[in-house]
Amino acid sequence: MQNLNRVWQLVNAASSVRDLTQQHKTYHFKVAPPITFYLQTEHAEIRVSRWMQPEVEVTVKLTASFGWRVVADQDEAGVYVAAKRRPVIGAVGSASFEVMLPSDTYVILRLAGCSLRLDDLSGEIHVPPNATDGRLAIGGGSG
């Protein structure tokens, strides 16, 4: 019985440490479209969806949150979010972004080593081969 109690203590301690290193935060920005949304991050999962609300909502989920620095800001032209992994210790963490945007929002993403999902997309996406400048062109054609 004493061993079982010790195991439960270790499980509870591990859960507490995990909870301390995880961060979940949702940013809400009231906007008057048309606006621009800018996201710059690295080694993260990003999901961008459209909705009819006059609001930008960004939910950030970080593991090993001590290894990340996240800033968000807004002005009359748009909403800006940047997340950077800290050197060395940031490599142990991960990040995901759930972004909800008004349908007429212009989107700029500056990503490095990320996974990207675009929901409710209409238009063209141009992915140049071996692009040295890392740019993708997304056109506004009809879908």
PDB file of C-alpha atoms in Angstrom:
ATOM      1  CA  MET A   1       0.000   0.000   0.000  1.00  0.00           C
ATOM      2  CA  GLN A   2       2.875   2.351   0.781  1.00  0.00           C
ATOM      3  CA  ASN A   3       4.240   1.907  -2.773  1.00  0.00           C
ATOM      4  CA  LEU A   4       0.835   2.723  -4.251  1.00  0.00           C
ATOM      5  CA  ASN A   5       0.668   5.943  -2.219  1.00  0.00           C
ATOM      6  CA  ARG A   6       4.155   6.883  -3.415  1.00  0.00           C
ATOM      7  CA  VAL A   7       3.165   6.275  -7.057  1.00  0.00           C
ATOM      8  CA  TRP A   8       0.087   8.508  -6.638  1.00  0.00           C
ATOM      9  CA  GLN A   9       2.252  11.238  -5.106  1.00  0.00           C
ATOM     10  CA  LEU A  10       4.601  11.082  -8.098  1.00  0.00           C
ATOM     11  CA  VAL A  11       1.691  11.200 -10.555  1.00  0.00           C
ATOM     12  CA  ASN A  12       0.204  14.229  -8.788  1.00  0.00           C
ATOM     13  CA  ALA A  13       3.585  15.999  -8.716  1.00  0.00           C
ATOM     14  CA  ALA A  14       4.115  15.337 -12.439  1.00  0.00           C
ATOM     15  CA  SER A  15       0.626  16.693 -13.209  1.00  0.00           C
ATOM     16  CA  SER A  16       1.355  19.850 -11.210  1.00  0.00           C
ATOM     17  CA  VAL A  17       4.625  20.454 -13.078  1.00  0.00           C
ATOM     18  CA  ARG A  18       2.873  19.883 -16.417  1.00  0.00           C
ATOM     19  CA  ASP A  19       0.135  22.346 -15.491  1.00  0.00           C
ATOM     20  CA  LEU A  20       2.739  24.940 -14.521  1.00  0.00           C
ATOM     21  CA  THR A  21       4.467  24.639 -17.897  1.00  0.00           C
ATOM     22  CA  GLN A  22       1.328  24.860 -20.036  1.00  0.00           C
ATOM     23  CA  GLN A  23      -0.270  28.148 -20.939  1.00  0.00           C
ATOM     24  CA  HIS A  24      -3.579  28.718 -22.669  1.00  0.00           C
ATOM     25  CA  LYS A  25      -4.561  32.297 -23.459  1.00  0.00           C
ATOM     26  CA  THR A  26      -7.205  33.823 -25.712  1.00  0.00           C
ATOM     27  CA  TYR A  27      -6.818  37.348 -27.087  1.00  0.00           C
ATOM     28  CA  HIS A  28      -9.902  39.288 -28.260  1.00  0.00           C
ATOM     29  CA  PHE A  29      -9.604  42.337 -30.516  1.00  0.00           C
ATOM     30  CA  LYS A  30     -12.667  44.328 -31.580  1.00  0.00           C
ATOM     31  CA  VAL A  31     -12.062  45.567 -35.127  1.00  0.00           C
ATOM     32  CA  ALA A  32     -13.680  47.711 -37.797  1.00  0.00           C
ATOM     33  CA  PRO A  33     -12.969  45.875 -41.076  1.00  0.00           C
ATOM     34  CA  PRO A  34     -11.222  45.957 -43.380  1.00  0.00           C
ATOM     35  CA  ILE A  35      -8.077  45.247 -41.363  1.00  0.00           C
ATOM     36  CA  THR A  36      -4.855  43.296 -41.623  1.00  0.00           C
ATOM     37  CA  PHE A  37      -3.922  40.371 -39.395  1.00  0.00           C
ATOM     38  CA  TYR A  38      -0.200  39.654 -39.015  1.00  0.00           C
ATOM     39  CA  LEU A  39       1.235  36.559 -37.323  1.00  0.00           C
ATOM     40  CA  GLN A  40       4.911  35.801 -36.982  1.00  0.00           C
ATOM     41  CA  THR A  41       5.999  32.579 -35.304  1.00  0.00           C
ATOM     42  CA  GLU A  42       8.137  29.497 -35.647  1.00  0.00           C
ATOM     43  CA  HIS A  43       7.741  25.751 -35.156  1.00  0.00           C
ATOM     44  CA  ALA A  44       4.040  25.985 -34.366  1.00  0.00           C
ATOM     45  CA  GLU A  45       0.682  24.706 -35.568  1.00  0.00           C
ATOM     46  CA  ILE A  46      -1.597  27.404 -36.927  1.00  0.00           C
ATOM     47  CA  ARG A  47      -5.265  27.195 -37.852  1.00  0.00           C
ATOM     48  CA  VAL A  48      -6.936  30.203 -39.471  1.00  0.00           C
ATOM     49  CA  SER A  49     -10.722  30.350 -39.821  1.00  0.00           C
ATOM     50  CA  ARG A  50     -13.160  33.050 -40.945  1.00  0.00           C
ATOM     51  CA  TRP A  51     -16.333  34.209 -39.236  1.00  0.00           C
ATOM     52  CA  MET A  52     -18.856  37.026 -39.428  1.00  0.00           C
ATOM     53  CA  GLN A  53     -17.950  38.647 -36.087  1.00  0.00           C
ATOM     54  CA  PRO A  54     -16.248  42.113 -36.114  1.00  0.00           C
ATOM     55  CA  GLU A  55     -13.561  40.640 -33.891  1.00  0.00           C
ATOM     56  CA  VAL A  56     -10.212  38.882 -34.165  1.00  0.00           C
ATOM     57  CA  GLU A  57      -9.805  36.045 -31.700  1.00  0.00           C
ATOM     58  CA  VAL A  58      -6.448  34.337 -31.209  1.00  0.00           C
ATOM     59  CA  THR A  59      -6.111  31.368 -28.871  1.00  0.00           C
ATOM     60  CA  VAL A  60      -2.531  30.454 -28.036  1.00  0.00           C
ATOM     61  CA  LYS A  61      -1.667  27.113 -26.442  1.00  0.00           C
ATOM     62  CA  LEU A  62       1.915  26.683 -25.280  1.00  0.00           C
ATOM     63  CA  THR A  63       3.674  23.723 -23.736  1.00  0.00           C
ATOM     64  CA  ALA A  64       6.853  24.509 -21.853  1.00  0.00           C
ATOM     65  CA  SER A  65       5.564  28.068 -21.889  1.00  0.00           C
ATOM     66  CA  PHE A  66       8.706  29.281 -20.120  1.00  0.00           C
ATOM     67  CA  GLY A  67      10.463  28.741 -23.467  1.00  0.00           C
ATOM     68  CA  TRP A  68       8.240  31.168 -25.404  1.00  0.00           C
ATOM     69  CA  ARG A  69       7.702  34.894 -25.614  1.00  0.00           C
ATOM     70  CA  VAL A  70       4.358  36.026 -27.046  1.00  0.00           C
ATOM     71  CA  VAL A  71       3.280  39.602 -27.750  1.00  0.00           C
ATOM     72  CA  ALA A  72       0.064  40.925 -29.263  1.00  0.00           C
ATOM     73  CA  ASP A  73      -0.940  44.428 -30.260  1.00  0.00           C
ATOM     74  CA  GLN A  74      -3.604  46.294 -32.194  1.00  0.00           C
ATOM     75  CA  ASP A  75      -3.868  49.620 -33.994  1.00  0.00           C
ATOM     76  CA  GLU A  76      -6.336  51.136 -36.464  1.00  0.00           C
ATOM     77  CA  ALA A  77      -4.790  49.161 -39.351  1.00  0.00           C
ATOM     78  CA  GLY A  78      -4.800  45.720 -37.803  1.00  0.00           C
ATOM     79  CA  VAL A  79      -3.881  43.118 -35.234  1.00  0.00           C
ATOM     80  CA  TYR A  80      -0.351  41.831 -34.765  1.00  0.00           C
ATOM     81  CA  VAL A  81       0.802  38.691 -32.949  1.00  0.00           C
ATOM     82  CA  ALA A  82       4.373  37.449 -32.630  1.00  0.00           C
ATOM     83  CA  ALA A  83       5.621  34.377 -30.792  1.00  0.00           C
ATOM     84  CA  LYS A  84       9.258  33.434 -30.540  1.00  0.00           C
ATOM     85  CA  ARG A  85      10.933  30.460 -28.944  1.00  0.00           C
ATOM     86  CA  ARG A  86      13.683  31.342 -26.523  1.00  0.00           C
ATOM     87  CA  PRO A  87      17.136  30.006 -27.421  1.00  0.00           C
ATOM     88  CA  VAL A  88      17.885  26.497 -26.116  1.00  0.00           C
ATOM     89  CA  ILE A  89      14.968  26.128 -23.663  1.00  0.00           C
ATOM     90  CA  GLY A  90      12.368  26.934 -26.314  1.00  0.00           C
ATOM     91  CA  ALA A  91      13.209  23.770 -28.224  1.00  0.00           C
ATOM     92  CA  VAL A  92      11.448  21.633 -25.598  1.00  0.00           C
ATOM     93  CA  GLY A  93       8.107  23.384 -26.045  1.00  0.00           C
ATOM     94  CA  SER A  94       5.428  23.596 -28.672  1.00  0.00           C
ATOM     95  CA  ALA A  95       2.803  26.121 -29.679  1.00  0.00           C
ATOM     96  CA  SER A  96      -0.530  26.166 -31.446  1.00  0.00           C
ATOM     97  CA  PHE A  97      -2.595  29.125 -32.631  1.00  0.00           C
ATOM     98  CA  GLU A  98      -6.337  29.099 -33.363  1.00  0.00           C
ATOM     99  CA  VAL A  99      -7.154  32.311 -35.238  1.00  0.00           C
ATOM    100  CA  MET A 100     -10.686  33.523 -36.003  1.00  0.00           C
ATOM    101  CA  LEU A 101     -10.898  36.474 -38.422  1.00  0.00           C
ATOM    102  CA  PRO A 102     -13.617  38.574 -40.036  1.00  0.00           C
ATOM    103  CA  SER A 103     -14.163  37.410 -43.612  1.00  0.00           C
ATOM    104  CA  ASP A 104     -12.676  40.575 -45.173  1.00  0.00           C
ATOM    105  CA  THR A 105      -9.407  40.495 -43.239  1.00  0.00           C
ATOM    106  CA  TYR A 106      -6.112  40.657 -45.152  1.00  0.00           C
ATOM    107  CA  VAL A 107      -3.757  38.023 -43.716  1.00  0.00           C
ATOM    108  CA  ILE A 108       0.035  38.156 -43.509  1.00  0.00           C
ATOM    109  CA  LEU A 109       1.798  35.120 -42.033  1.00  0.00           C
ATOM    110  CA  ARG A 110       5.540  35.025 -41.463  1.00  0.00           C
ATOM    111  CA  LEU A 111       6.268  31.449 -40.497  1.00  0.00           C
ATOM    112  CA  ALA A 112       9.299  29.231 -39.994  1.00  0.00           C
ATOM    113  CA  GLY A 113       8.902  25.469 -39.719  1.00  0.00           C
ATOM    114  CA  CYS A 114       5.147  25.671 -39.095  1.00  0.00           C
ATOM    115  CA  SER A 115       2.088  23.637 -39.923  1.00  0.00           C
ATOM    116  CA  LEU A 116      -0.735  25.724 -41.402  1.00  0.00           C
ATOM    117  CA  ARG A 117      -4.436  24.989 -41.843  1.00  0.00           C
ATOM    118  CA  LEU A 118      -6.687  27.479 -43.652  1.00  0.00           C
ATOM    119  CA  ASP A 119     -10.423  26.901 -43.243  1.00  0.00           C
ATOM    120  CA  ASP A 120     -13.121  28.326 -45.540  1.00  0.00           C
ATOM    121  CA  LEU A 121     -10.593  29.401 -48.162  1.00  0.00           C
ATOM    122  CA  SER A 122     -11.525  30.695 -51.590  1.00  0.00           C
ATOM    123  CA  GLY A 123      -8.976  31.879 -54.122  1.00  0.00           C
ATOM    124  CA  GLU A 124      -5.631  30.766 -55.443  1.00  0.00           C
ATOM    125  CA  ILE A 125      -2.479  29.777 -53.613  1.00  0.00           C
ATOM    126  CA  HIS A 126       0.843  30.003 -55.427  1.00  0.00           C
ATOM    127  CA  VAL A 127       3.741  28.091 -53.906  1.00  0.00           C
ATOM    128  CA  PRO A 128       6.932  28.751 -55.855  1.00  0.00           C
ATOM    129  CA  PRO A 129       9.470  25.901 -55.950  1.00  0.00           C
ATOM    130  CA  ASN A 130      12.597  26.427 -53.862  1.00  0.00           C
ATOM    131  CA  ALA A 131      11.546  29.934 -52.924  1.00  0.00           C
ATOM    132  CA  THR A 132      14.598  31.523 -51.341  1.00  0.00           C
ATOM    133  CA  ASP A 133      12.680  34.446 -49.919  1.00  0.00           C
ATOM    134  CA  GLY A 134      10.089  32.174 -48.284  1.00  0.00           C
ATOM    135  CA  ARG A 135       7.095  33.975 -49.830  1.00  0.00           C
ATOM    136  CA  LEU A 136       3.822  32.384 -50.831  1.00  0.00           C
ATOM    137  CA  ALA A 137       1.377  34.336 -52.933  1.00  0.00           C
ATOM    138  CA  ILE A 138      -2.314  33.911 -52.180  1.00  0.00           C
ATOM    139  CA  GLY A 139      -4.591  35.526 -54.729  1.00  0.00           C
ATOM    140  CA  GLY A 140      -8.192  36.583 -54.388  1.00  0.00           C
ATOM    141  CA  GLY A 141      -9.743  34.658 -57.267  1.00  0.00           C
ATOM    142  CA  SER A 142     -13.243  33.257 -57.066  1.00  0.00           C
ATOM    143  CA  GLY A 143     -13.593  29.775 -55.677  1.00  0.00           C
TER     144      GLY A 143
END
